[in-house]
Every structure is written in C-alpha cells, then in structure tokens.
Amino acid sequence: MTCERLIELRRVSKAFGATRAVDDISLSVERGTIQVLLGASGCGKTTLLRLIAGLEKPDSGEIWLNGERVAGQGAWLPPEARRIGMVFQDYALFPHMTVRQNVLFGLTSLNGKLSQAERAQRVQQMLDLVGLAHRSNCFPHQLSGGEQQRVALARALAPKPSVVLLDEPFSNLDAALRRAMREEVRQILRLAKATAIFVTHDQEEALSLADTVVIMREGKVEQVGAPQEVYLRPVNREVAAFLGEANFIEGVAQGEVAQCALGKLPLAVPMHGKVSLMIRPEALCLTASQDGNAEVVAIRFFGHDQLLRLRLTDGTLLDVRTWSNAELALGERVAVSVRGSVMAYQS
Ligand code: ATP
C-alpha cells in the first residue's frame, strides 16, 4: 500500500533522565518532499531523526512509516527493516574502499535480492546521479569534502530507501562549498524522487532547501510551514527572531492595520489592541530627504548589502538592509517606508 504521508509521528516523546529531548511531537512528512528540522543546539532534532530511524525507542506515542506502525502500542520494526538511508556530517566513508566499493556497500541490505549485474548497474546509476562516475576508482582521501559528501549520499540512496535522513551533512564544509552542495543535494534528491528529512541549525540552509520547515524549541514543534510562510508569518516573536533579523516596534492594531511610529501599516493577520510589530530589515525602503522621519546613526557594510541603523523622530531604533551602493552617510536624514504587510504579536 502506498500512502501520501510517508512518515507520521503521533504524540511522540523521548526523555533522557530529566531531559525531555522530544516532547509530545506530532508531525507528518509527505512522500517526495524535503522536510527540514531547524532549531538551536539541543532542541531535539537528532533525537527525532534517531526515533524515525529506529535507533531510539519512543517512551510514548506512535511512529508510522508508509502506512505501517513501526513503533508504539507494542509495535517495533528494527532499523534495518525500515528502509531508511542516513547521511551524517562526518560522511563515514570506508577509507580503504574506492568510491565504487563504498557505494556498493550501501547495497548490503539487498544482498541476495539483486544479481551481481543489477548491483553493478545500480551503483553506476548512483555514481551518474551524483556526478562522480569518473572518480569511481578513487579512494575517499583523494576526494574533496563536497565529493565525499556526494559519495555518502550515493551510498545512502543506492538501496532506494523510502526516506533519507540527513543530519547536518554540510557542517564540515566551508561556506562557499556548503552553499553549492545545498543546491546540488536538493537536485539529486529531486531526481531520485526521494523523501528526505534534513537536520540543520542554519536558518539560510533550512529556508533554501526545504519544502517544509519544522521549527523546534526545547523538544517541541513551534511551527511547521513552507519557507516563505515561516519567515514572513512566524507564529511568535521567538520564531521571528530565530529565523532572521527582525525589528520589533510598538503599535496599536485596529483590525487590518496598525498605527505606529512609521504611520499606518497593513497587517498580515488582523489583530486588535497593543501589539509588537515585526518588520524585517529588507522590508524597509529609504529615500534621502531633508525632512524625513529618521536619521542614519550607524552603517555596517557587508559587500552584497549593508545594514543601516536608523533613529526615528520618537527615538525608536530600526535596522534596514539596503544595497551596498546606496549613497547614504552617517547623520543623513531619510524617509522610511514599509513594503508589504507586517506581523503583529500581542504585547
Ligand atoms: P545539536 O544541534 O547540538 O546536535 P539537537 O537539536 O540535535 O542538538 P539532540 O542531540 O536531539 O539535540 O539532544 C536533545 C537533548 O537531549 C539535549 O539536551 C541532549 O543533551 C539530550 N540527549 C540526546 N541524546 C542523549 C543521550 N543519549 N543521553 C542523554 N542525553 C541525551
């Protein structure tokens, strides 16, 4: 039987002594999608992956895989029977085996089920998929970090697992390679039509990779949604601040709009009463103007853009991202306006 919900967790908890690593989590993963678990160190991401893989048993709750209960209510399917592929940050390649042999090792679980010719063909397909066919006879130490990670991915995908779990797979790579690998891995997973759960504590990585982002905090799920949704409409101030730079200014909401130091702003979600308005620095627009409502009090240059700190007439401080060549100087007066609608939280 196939099931659109490939993985389903129902009220799953797991504690280590007094630490509630995973605390009453319910979650589902659709077939063929990439779900990213994002959260600060220690929030329970790895424990959640290990529960899905069968490397930990839940204290309570149920885990369903492809329509079958694999943990909970007396059910238990061991890890080797779950058809789950895993990729870790340290690649865990065998140093004495060539690239081809490492990928072939991924087929061990299918021993006896595939002929030698079928195994060789599957390995070749995987090497083609990750673009390493020309390096099949190299040993891991002859490869770059990014290439080693692609071998690890090929090995995990070779037995056609129902799901691939990736735990911080890029954390050993430098920033530029990390960015390139993200795009590559995303494409490889798409081509293989794989379902994947990816763990990271890097916001940019989560937002650029995921179909669905799951934001975790202290063993609980705070929000689940598409990258645009969680970034533009965070459920609370903590999630908003965790996902990226955010200005919070006080205001009074009157349904679809709120009055604040920047004037009347449209709200993404209607509210009433005293609120804190969340405005991303890139949602603010500036124009130099003698009688503008703000003054530039600090400038930090980043190359691709710059962050300006403004002081509004009423003393409110705001951070604004502008393109790096915006000709604004310290002390200059500017007019500030907001693009689009903003989120409001009861204050
Ligand atoms: P990181 O990003 O640092 O890897 P994480 O979000 O993956 O963190 P987990 O590794 O799942 O978090 O850990 C969640 C909590 O459970 C932490 O407080 C951790 O110390 C604790 N924990 C995890 N595994 C064990 C274990 N085997 N024994 C005791 N405590 C554990």
mmCIF file of C-alpha atoms and ligand atoms in Angstrom:
data_model
loop_
_atom_site.group_PDB
_atom_site.id
_atom_site.type_symbol
_atom_site.label_atom_id
_atom_site.label_comp_id
_atom_site.label_asym_id
_atom_site.label_seq_id
_atom_site.Cartn_x
_atom_site.Cartn_y
_atom_site.Cartn_z
ATOM 1 C CA MET A 1 0.000 0.000 0.000
ATOM 2 C CA THR A 2 1.307 3.460 -0.770
ATOM 3 C CA CYS A 3 0.441 6.419 1.342
ATOM 4 C CA GLU A 4 0.919 10.135 0.641
ATOM 5 C CA ARG A 5 2.001 10.586 4.239
ATOM 6 C CA LEU A 6 5.189 8.600 4.214
ATOM 7 C CA ILE A 7 6.066 9.319 7.824
ATOM 8 C CA GLU A 8 3.733 10.151 10.637
ATOM 9 C CA LEU A 9 4.599 10.810 14.274
ATOM 10 C CA ARG A 10 1.704 10.816 16.708
ATOM 11 C CA ARG A 11 2.374 12.423 20.089
ATOM 12 C CA VAL A 12 5.905 11.053 20.290
ATOM 13 C CA SER A 13 8.014 11.694 23.412
ATOM 14 C CA LYS A 14 11.519 10.651 24.394
ATOM 15 C CA ALA A 15 13.342 11.691 27.567
ATOM 16 C CA PHE A 16 16.902 11.083 28.744
ATOM 17 C CA GLY A 17 16.685 11.295 32.525
ATOM 18 C CA ALA A 18 15.134 14.675 33.280
ATOM 19 C CA THR A 19 15.745 15.993 29.739
ATOM 20 C CA ARG A 20 12.658 15.886 27.526
ATOM 21 C CA ALA A 21 14.553 15.657 24.250
ATOM 22 C CA VAL A 22 11.358 15.134 22.204
ATOM 23 C CA ASP A 23 8.194 16.288 23.945
ATOM 24 C CA ASP A 24 4.813 15.216 22.573
ATOM 25 C CA ILE A 25 5.580 15.825 18.896
ATOM 26 C CA SER A 26 3.082 15.127 16.116
ATOM 27 C CA LEU A 27 4.347 15.559 12.586
ATOM 28 C CA SER A 28 3.914 14.157 9.100
ATOM 29 C CA VAL A 29 6.120 14.049 6.014
ATOM 30 C CA GLU A 30 4.636 13.821 2.528
ATOM 31 C CA ARG A 31 6.147 11.444 0.009
ATOM 32 C CA GLY A 32 8.737 13.051 -2.305
ATOM 33 C CA THR A 33 9.250 16.171 -0.194
ATOM 34 C CA ILE A 34 12.210 17.616 1.667
ATOM 35 C CA GLN A 35 11.425 18.449 5.259
ATOM 36 C CA VAL A 36 13.970 20.389 7.296
ATOM 37 C CA LEU A 37 14.141 20.265 11.089
ATOM 38 C CA LEU A 38 15.524 23.599 12.284
ATOM 39 C CA GLY A 39 16.323 24.612 15.832
ATOM 40 C CA ALA A 40 19.038 25.672 18.237
ATOM 41 C CA SER A 41 21.557 23.158 19.538
ATOM 42 C CA GLY A 42 19.985 20.679 21.965
ATOM 43 C CA CYS A 43 16.363 21.237 20.867
ATOM 44 C CA GLY A 44 15.905 17.551 19.975
ATOM 45 C CA LYS A 45 16.476 17.424 16.201
ATOM 46 C CA THR A 46 18.883 14.488 16.198
ATOM 47 C CA THR A 47 16.772 12.565 18.697
ATOM 48 C CA LEU A 48 13.766 12.979 16.396
ATOM 49 C CA LEU A 49 15.779 11.603 13.448
ATOM 50 C CA ARG A 50 17.011 8.687 15.540
ATOM 51 C CA LEU A 51 13.454 7.858 16.599
ATOM 52 C CA ILE A 52 12.361 7.769 12.949
ATOM 53 C CA ALA A 53 15.354 5.614 12.021
ATOM 54 C CA GLY A 54 14.627 3.185 14.857
ATOM 55 C CA LEU A 55 17.887 3.967 16.679
ATOM 56 C CA GLU A 56 15.838 5.115 19.702
ATOM 57 C CA LYS A 57 12.533 3.808 21.051
ATOM 58 C CA PRO A 58 9.882 6.377 21.961
ATOM 59 C CA ASP A 59 8.725 6.487 25.605
ATOM 60 C CA SER A 60 5.217 7.138 24.332
ATOM 61 C CA GLY A 61 3.415 7.865 21.077
ATOM 62 C CA GLU A 62 3.466 6.117 17.712
ATOM 63 C CA ILE A 63 5.594 6.284 14.591
ATOM 64 C CA TRP A 64 4.110 5.247 11.240
ATOM 65 C CA LEU A 65 6.135 4.590 8.120
ATOM 66 C CA ASN A 66 4.373 4.103 4.794
ATOM 67 C CA GLY A 67 1.084 3.140 6.432
ATOM 68 C CA GLU A 68 2.670 0.720 8.914
ATOM 69 C CA ARG A 69 3.079 1.327 12.630
ATOM 70 C CA VAL A 70 6.805 0.840 13.298
ATOM 71 C CA ALA A 71 6.911 1.992 16.942
ATOM 72 C CA GLY A 72 4.420 2.403 19.764
ATOM 73 C CA GLN A 73 1.454 0.369 21.053
ATOM 74 C CA GLY A 74 3.663 -2.696 21.237
ATOM 75 C CA ALA A 75 4.841 -2.435 17.608
ATOM 76 C CA TRP A 76 8.554 -2.362 16.813
ATOM 77 C CA LEU A 77 10.254 -2.552 13.437
ATOM 78 C CA PRO A 78 14.055 -2.648 13.818
ATOM 79 C CA PRO A 79 16.172 -0.048 11.944
ATOM 80 C CA GLU A 80 17.411 -2.488 9.292
ATOM 81 C CA ALA A 81 13.818 -3.293 8.291
ATOM 82 C CA ARG A 82 12.736 0.351 7.929
ATOM 83 C CA ARG A 83 14.388 1.043 4.544
ATOM 84 C CA ILE A 84 15.891 4.304 5.740
ATOM 85 C CA GLY A 85 19.099 5.836 4.365
ATOM 86 C CA MET A 86 21.275 8.027 6.536
ATOM 87 C CA VAL A 87 23.884 10.702 5.777
ATOM 88 C CA PHE A 88 25.888 12.273 8.585
ATOM 89 C CA GLN A 89 28.241 15.223 8.847
ATOM 90 C CA ASP A 90 31.349 13.036 9.020
ATOM 91 C CA TYR A 91 30.405 11.101 5.799
ATOM 92 C CA ALA A 92 31.510 7.826 7.484
ATOM 93 C CA LEU A 93 33.036 6.517 4.232
ATOM 94 C CA PHE A 94 35.338 3.494 4.426
ATOM 95 C CA PRO A 95 38.858 4.836 3.784
ATOM 96 C CA HIS A 96 40.207 1.538 2.394
ATOM 97 C CA MET A 97 37.405 1.207 -0.175
ATOM 98 C CA THR A 98 37.131 3.017 -3.503
ATOM 99 C CA VAL A 99 34.199 5.262 -4.316
ATOM 100 C CA ARG A 100 32.536 2.400 -6.241
ATOM 101 C CA GLN A 101 33.069 -0.053 -3.365
ATOM 102 C CA ASN A 102 31.687 2.440 -0.852
ATOM 103 C CA VAL A 103 28.505 2.879 -2.890
ATOM 104 C CA LEU A 104 28.261 -0.896 -3.420
ATOM 105 C CA PHE A 105 28.417 -1.282 0.349
ATOM 106 C CA GLY A 106 25.161 0.674 0.523
ATOM 107 C CA LEU A 107 23.509 -2.311 -1.190
ATOM 108 C CA THR A 108 24.493 -4.786 1.553
ATOM 109 C CA SER A 109 20.929 -4.818 2.872
ATOM 110 C CA LEU A 110 19.768 -6.067 -0.554
ATOM 111 C CA ASN A 111 22.235 -8.974 -0.666
ATOM 112 C CA GLY A 112 20.562 -11.940 -2.282
ATOM 113 C CA LYS A 113 17.793 -9.765 -3.716
ATOM 114 C CA LEU A 114 19.804 -8.291 -6.586
ATOM 115 C CA SER A 115 22.007 -10.136 -9.091
ATOM 116 C CA GLN A 116 25.613 -9.036 -9.453
ATOM 117 C CA ALA A 117 24.752 -7.314 -12.744
ATOM 118 C CA GLU A 118 21.843 -5.467 -11.114
ATOM 119 C CA ARG A 119 24.075 -4.351 -8.261
ATOM 120 C CA ALA A 120 26.714 -3.044 -10.661
ATOM 121 C CA GLN A 121 24.032 -1.235 -12.644
ATOM 122 C CA ARG A 122 22.554 0.377 -9.506
ATOM 123 C CA VAL A 123 25.998 1.572 -8.400
ATOM 124 C CA GLN A 124 26.624 3.066 -11.833
ATOM 125 C CA GLN A 125 23.246 4.859 -11.748
ATOM 126 C CA MET A 126 24.075 6.348 -8.354
ATOM 127 C CA LEU A 127 27.534 7.486 -9.441
ATOM 128 C CA ASP A 128 25.979 9.124 -12.518
ATOM 129 C CA LEU A 129 23.337 10.753 -10.328
ATOM 130 C CA VAL A 130 25.906 12.403 -8.075
ATOM 131 C CA GLY A 131 28.279 13.183 -10.974
ATOM 132 C CA LEU A 132 31.175 11.032 -9.758
ATOM 133 C CA ALA A 133 31.317 8.218 -12.339
ATOM 134 C CA HIS A 134 34.723 9.493 -13.489
ATOM 135 C CA ARG A 135 36.108 9.166 -9.941
ATOM 136 C CA SER A 136 34.740 5.717 -9.170
ATOM 137 C CA ASN A 137 38.191 4.181 -8.595
ATOM 138 C CA CYS A 138 39.460 6.912 -6.271
ATOM 139 C CA PHE A 139 39.767 6.466 -2.527
ATOM 140 C CA PRO A 140 37.976 8.890 -0.183
ATOM 141 C CA HIS A 141 41.193 10.733 0.774
ATOM 142 C CA GLN A 142 41.653 11.648 -2.905
ATOM 143 C CA LEU A 143 38.315 13.494 -2.943
ATOM 144 C CA SER A 144 37.270 16.949 -1.753
ATOM 145 C CA GLY A 145 34.862 17.303 1.183
ATOM 146 C CA GLY A 146 31.980 18.033 -1.190
ATOM 147 C CA GLU A 147 32.778 14.975 -3.328
ATOM 148 C CA GLN A 148 32.965 12.765 -0.237
ATOM 149 C CA GLN A 149 29.565 14.005 0.837
ATOM 150 C CA ARG A 150 28.179 13.136 -2.616
ATOM 151 C CA VAL A 151 29.557 9.595 -2.260
ATOM 152 C CA ALA A 152 27.856 9.319 1.136
ATOM 153 C CA LEU A 153 24.621 10.443 -0.479
ATOM 154 C CA ALA A 154 25.010 7.951 -3.362
ATOM 155 C CA ARG A 155 25.611 5.176 -0.835
ATOM 156 C CA ALA A 156 22.506 6.139 1.146
ATOM 157 C CA LEU A 157 20.330 6.354 -1.990
ATOM 158 C CA ALA A 158 21.620 3.139 -3.638
ATOM 159 C CA PRO A 159 19.153 0.721 -1.971
ATOM 160 C CA LYS A 160 16.277 3.093 -2.925
ATOM 161 C CA PRO A 161 15.305 3.801 0.673
ATOM 162 C CA SER A 162 11.807 5.018 1.409
ATOM 163 C CA VAL A 163 13.331 8.006 3.190
ATOM 164 C CA VAL A 164 16.778 9.587 3.570
ATOM 165 C CA LEU A 165 17.734 11.251 6.847
ATOM 166 C CA LEU A 166 20.496 13.844 6.662
ATOM 167 C CA ASP A 167 21.962 15.106 9.943
ATOM 168 C CA GLU A 168 23.900 18.370 9.445
ATOM 169 C CA PRO A 169 25.552 16.881 6.338
ATOM 170 C CA PHE A 170 27.381 20.068 5.351
ATOM 171 C CA SER A 171 28.751 21.232 8.666
ATOM 172 C CA ASN A 172 32.291 20.114 7.797
ATOM 173 C CA LEU A 173 32.353 22.115 4.571
ATOM 174 C CA ASP A 174 33.427 25.723 4.103
ATOM 175 C CA ALA A 175 30.762 28.385 3.485
ATOM 176 C CA ALA A 176 31.023 28.558 -0.331
ATOM 177 C CA LEU A 177 31.071 24.786 -0.821
ATOM 178 C CA ARG A 178 28.242 24.446 1.633
ATOM 179 C CA ARG A 179 26.062 26.717 -0.454
ATOM 180 C CA ALA A 180 26.926 24.875 -3.687
ATOM 181 C CA MET A 181 26.306 21.475 -2.073
ATOM 182 C CA ARG A 182 22.890 22.528 -0.830
ATOM 183 C CA GLU A 183 21.690 23.192 -4.349
ATOM 184 C CA GLU A 184 23.327 20.022 -5.651
ATOM 185 C CA VAL A 185 21.901 17.782 -2.947
ATOM 186 C CA ARG A 186 18.475 19.287 -3.437
ATOM 187 C CA GLN A 187 18.650 18.457 -7.150
ATOM 188 C CA ILE A 188 19.942 14.931 -6.512
ATOM 189 C CA LEU A 189 17.126 14.236 -4.045
ATOM 190 C CA ARG A 190 14.584 15.599 -6.563
ATOM 191 C CA LEU A 191 15.973 13.488 -9.418
ATOM 192 C CA ALA A 192 15.908 10.403 -7.196
ATOM 193 C CA LYS A 193 12.316 11.358 -6.183
ATOM 194 C CA ALA A 194 13.480 10.776 -2.635
ATOM 195 C CA THR A 195 11.703 11.782 0.537
ATOM 196 C CA ALA A 196 14.182 13.419 2.872
ATOM 197 C CA ILE A 197 14.394 14.813 6.375
ATOM 198 C CA PHE A 198 17.238 17.174 6.882
ATOM 199 C CA VAL A 199 18.548 18.487 10.201
ATOM 200 C CA THR A 200 20.249 21.853 10.487
ATOM 201 C CA HIS A 201 20.652 24.783 12.835
ATOM 202 C CA ASP A 202 21.412 27.109 9.914
ATOM 203 C CA GLN A 203 18.408 29.270 9.007
ATOM 204 C CA GLU A 204 19.514 30.096 5.467
ATOM 205 C CA GLU A 205 20.160 26.417 4.764
ATOM 206 C CA ALA A 206 16.719 25.455 6.051
ATOM 207 C CA LEU A 207 14.872 28.145 4.114
ATOM 208 C CA SER A 208 16.682 27.490 0.825
ATOM 209 C CA LEU A 209 16.444 23.675 0.955
ATOM 210 C CA ALA A 210 13.084 22.824 2.404
ATOM 211 C CA ASP A 211 9.654 22.214 1.000
ATOM 212 C CA THR A 212 8.531 22.281 4.613
ATOM 213 C CA VAL A 213 10.387 23.745 7.590
ATOM 214 C CA VAL A 214 9.773 22.404 11.094
ATOM 215 C CA ILE A 215 10.938 24.816 13.772
ATOM 216 C CA MET A 216 11.784 23.115 17.050
ATOM 217 C CA ARG A 217 12.469 24.532 20.502
ATOM 218 C CA GLU A 218 13.133 22.608 23.704
ATOM 219 C CA GLY A 219 11.762 19.315 22.412
ATOM 220 C CA LYS A 220 8.611 20.819 20.926
ATOM 221 C CA VAL A 221 7.493 21.910 17.478
ATOM 222 C CA GLU A 222 6.888 25.661 17.334
ATOM 223 C CA GLN A 223 5.791 25.987 13.717
ATOM 224 C CA VAL A 224 5.521 23.921 10.535
ATOM 225 C CA GLY A 225 5.193 25.554 7.135
ATOM 226 C CA ALA A 226 6.642 26.445 3.763
ATOM 227 C CA PRO A 227 9.848 28.550 3.991
ATOM 228 C CA GLN A 228 8.018 31.729 2.905
ATOM 229 C CA GLU A 229 5.295 31.145 5.450
ATOM 230 C CA VAL A 230 7.548 30.616 8.465
ATOM 231 C CA TYR A 231 9.812 33.540 7.525
ATOM 232 C CA LEU A 232 7.078 36.045 6.674
ATOM 233 C CA ARG A 233 4.466 34.869 9.165
ATOM 234 C CA PRO A 234 6.248 33.479 12.218
ATOM 235 C CA VAL A 235 3.845 32.299 14.935
ATOM 236 C CA ASN A 236 5.549 34.271 17.697
ATOM 237 C CA ARG A 237 8.357 36.743 18.408
ATOM 238 C CA GLU A 238 10.835 33.983 19.299
ATOM 239 C CA VAL A 239 10.386 32.203 15.960
ATOM 240 C CA ALA A 240 10.556 35.545 14.122
ATOM 241 C CA ALA A 241 13.875 36.434 15.798
ATOM 242 C CA PHE A 242 15.282 32.933 15.378
ATOM 243 C CA LEU A 243 14.619 32.886 11.623
ATOM 244 C CA GLY A 244 16.365 36.140 10.798
ATOM 245 C CA GLU A 245 16.942 39.764 11.650
ATOM 246 C CA ALA A 246 13.791 41.447 12.886
ATOM 247 C CA ASN A 247 12.791 44.887 14.142
ATOM 248 C CA PHE A 248 10.058 44.980 16.762
ATOM 249 C CA ILE A 249 8.229 48.253 17.241
ATOM 250 C CA GLU A 250 5.274 49.057 19.449
ATOM 251 C CA GLY A 251 1.912 49.908 17.938
ATOM 252 C CA VAL A 252 -1.845 49.702 18.264
ATOM 253 C CA ALA A 253 -3.705 47.284 15.986
ATOM 254 C CA GLN A 254 -7.151 48.122 14.661
ATOM 255 C CA GLY A 255 -8.127 45.040 12.646
ATOM 256 C CA GLU A 256 -6.336 45.024 9.295
ATOM 257 C CA VAL A 257 -3.995 47.928 10.110
ATOM 258 C CA ALA A 258 -1.791 49.087 12.976
ATOM 259 C CA GLN A 259 -0.742 52.596 13.953
ATOM 260 C CA CYS A 260 2.936 53.018 14.903
ATOM 261 C CA ALA A 261 5.911 55.388 14.606
ATOM 262 C CA LEU A 262 6.064 54.543 10.885
ATOM 263 C CA GLY A 263 2.420 55.510 10.338
ATOM 264 C CA LYS A 264 -0.429 53.167 9.468
ATOM 265 C CA LEU A 265 0.791 49.718 8.374
ATOM 266 C CA PRO A 266 -1.243 46.857 6.856
ATOM 267 C CA LEU A 267 -1.218 43.677 8.991
ATOM 268 C CA ALA A 268 -0.602 40.193 7.569
ATOM 269 C CA VAL A 269 -3.020 38.806 10.163
ATOM 270 C CA PRO A 270 -5.743 41.068 11.627
ATOM 271 C CA MET A 271 -5.330 41.948 15.329
ATOM 272 C CA HIS A 272 -6.665 44.370 17.953
ATOM 273 C CA GLY A 273 -5.070 46.230 20.834
ATOM 274 C CA LYS A 274 -1.462 46.927 21.878
ATOM 275 C CA VAL A 275 0.963 44.974 19.710
ATOM 276 C CA SER A 276 4.582 44.475 18.821
ATOM 277 C CA LEU A 277 5.055 44.800 15.061
ATOM 278 C CA MET A 278 7.720 42.660 13.377
ATOM 279 C CA ILE A 279 9.445 44.276 10.404
ATOM 280 C CA ARG A 280 12.286 42.543 8.551
ATOM 281 C CA PRO A 281 15.201 44.912 7.703
ATOM 282 C CA GLU A 282 14.831 44.181 3.980
ATOM 283 C CA ALA A 283 11.141 45.189 4.070
ATOM 284 C CA LEU A 284 12.062 48.812 4.754
ATOM 285 C CA CYS A 285 12.697 51.363 1.964
ATOM 286 C CA LEU A 286 14.706 54.543 2.341
ATOM 287 C CA THR A 287 14.980 57.788 0.432
ATOM 288 C CA ALA A 288 17.262 60.651 1.358
ATOM 289 C CA SER A 289 15.074 63.577 2.453
ATOM 290 C CA GLN A 290 15.826 66.718 4.473
ATOM 291 C CA ASP A 291 12.504 66.454 6.281
ATOM 292 C CA GLY A 292 12.476 62.622 6.516
ATOM 293 C CA ASN A 293 11.274 60.831 9.678
ATOM 294 C CA ALA A 294 14.644 59.220 10.575
ATOM 295 C CA GLU A 295 18.392 59.761 10.863
ATOM 296 C CA VAL A 296 21.153 57.301 9.906
ATOM 297 C CA VAL A 297 23.075 56.566 13.128
ATOM 298 C CA ALA A 298 25.229 53.555 12.096
ATOM 299 C CA ILE A 299 26.318 51.765 8.903
ATOM 300 C CA ARG A 300 27.643 48.203 8.641
ATOM 301 C CA PHE A 301 28.903 47.166 5.213
ATOM 302 C CA PHE A 302 28.649 43.503 4.133
ATOM 303 C CA GLY A 303 29.533 43.605 0.434
ATOM 304 C CA HIS A 304 26.342 42.197 -1.062
ATOM 305 C CA ASP A 305 24.343 44.694 1.024
ATOM 306 C CA GLN A 306 24.630 46.947 4.053
ATOM 307 C CA LEU A 307 22.798 47.318 7.317
ATOM 308 C CA LEU A 308 21.857 50.821 8.395
ATOM 309 C CA ARG A 309 20.662 51.682 11.877
ATOM 310 C CA LEU A 310 18.109 54.494 11.914
ATOM 311 C CA ARG A 311 16.711 56.568 14.735
ATOM 312 C CA LEU A 312 13.127 57.671 14.205
ATOM 313 C CA THR A 313 11.930 61.071 15.442
ATOM 314 C CA ASP A 314 10.386 59.399 18.546
ATOM 315 C CA GLY A 315 13.715 57.661 19.379
ATOM 316 C CA THR A 316 12.778 54.178 18.041
ATOM 317 C CA LEU A 317 15.774 52.361 16.515
ATOM 318 C CA LEU A 318 15.341 50.386 13.294
ATOM 319 C CA ASP A 319 17.737 48.220 11.248
ATOM 320 C CA VAL A 320 17.395 48.475 7.467
ATOM 321 C CA ARG A 321 19.098 46.492 4.707
ATOM 322 C CA THR A 322 19.898 48.412 1.552
ATOM 323 C CA TRP A 323 22.006 47.651 -1.479
ATOM 324 C CA SER A 324 25.674 48.256 -0.824
ATOM 325 C CA ASN A 325 25.987 51.269 -3.103
ATOM 326 C CA ALA A 326 23.141 53.254 -1.564
ATOM 327 C CA GLU A 327 24.708 56.684 -1.145
ATOM 328 C CA LEU A 328 23.678 57.419 2.408
ATOM 329 C CA ALA A 329 26.010 58.812 5.052
ATOM 330 C CA LEU A 330 26.053 58.880 8.830
ATOM 331 C CA GLY A 331 23.871 61.657 10.189
ATOM 332 C CA GLU A 332 21.848 61.947 6.969
ATOM 333 C CA ARG A 333 18.069 62.331 7.228
ATOM 334 C CA VAL A 334 15.920 59.804 5.392
ATOM 335 C CA ALA A 335 12.268 58.962 4.841
ATOM 336 C CA VAL A 336 11.441 55.342 5.807
ATOM 337 C CA SER A 337 8.524 53.331 4.482
ATOM 338 C CA VAL A 338 7.493 49.671 4.761
ATOM 339 C CA ARG A 339 6.948 47.283 1.851
ATOM 340 C CA GLY A 340 4.061 44.829 2.192
ATOM 341 C CA SER A 341 2.219 43.801 5.310
ATOM 342 C CA VAL A 342 3.742 43.142 8.738
ATOM 343 C CA MET A 343 3.140 40.616 11.518
ATOM 344 C CA ALA A 344 1.836 41.759 14.891
ATOM 345 C CA TYR A 345 2.119 39.998 18.245
ATOM 346 C CA GLN A 346 0.108 40.839 21.337
ATOM 347 C CA SER A 347 2.347 42.816 23.668
HETATM 348 P P1 ATP B 1 22.593 19.608 18.107
HETATM 349 O O1 ATP B 1 22.135 20.615 17.076
HETATM 350 O O2 ATP B 1 23.554 20.188 19.093
HETATM 351 O O3 ATP B 1 23.038 18.309 17.518
HETATM 352 P P2 ATP B 1 19.931 18.571 18.646
HETATM 353 O O4 ATP B 1 18.863 19.575 18.418
HETATM 354 O O5 ATP B 1 20.170 17.554 17.596
HETATM 355 O O6 ATP B 1 21.285 19.289 19.034
HETATM 356 P P3 ATP B 1 19.650 16.330 20.452
HETATM 357 O O7 ATP B 1 21.004 15.782 20.119
HETATM 358 O O8 ATP B 1 18.471 15.609 19.935
HETATM 359 O O9 ATP B 1 19.546 17.869 20.036
HETATM 360 O O10 ATP B 1 19.550 16.447 22.042
HETATM 361 C C1 ATP B 1 18.379 16.904 22.713
HETATM 362 C C2 ATP B 1 18.631 16.867 24.210
HETATM 363 O O11 ATP B 1 18.729 15.503 24.645
HETATM 364 C C3 ATP B 1 19.935 17.529 24.634
HETATM 365 O O12 ATP B 1 19.724 18.151 25.872
HETATM 366 C C4 ATP B 1 20.907 16.360 24.773
HETATM 367 O O13 ATP B 1 21.894 16.646 25.719
HETATM 368 C C5 ATP B 1 19.977 15.237 25.240
HETATM 369 N N1 ATP B 1 20.424 13.904 24.774
HETATM 370 C C6 ATP B 1 20.453 13.478 23.497
HETATM 371 N N2 ATP B 1 20.876 12.192 23.438
HETATM 372 C C7 ATP B 1 21.130 11.809 24.710
HETATM 373 C C8 ATP B 1 21.588 10.597 25.309
HETATM 374 N N3 ATP B 1 21.866 9.512 24.582
HETATM 375 N N4 ATP B 1 21.740 10.571 26.652
HETATM 376 C C9 ATP B 1 21.429 11.658 27.404
HETATM 377 N N5 ATP B 1 21.000 12.825 26.894
HETATM 378 C C10 ATP B 1 20.834 12.916 25.570
#
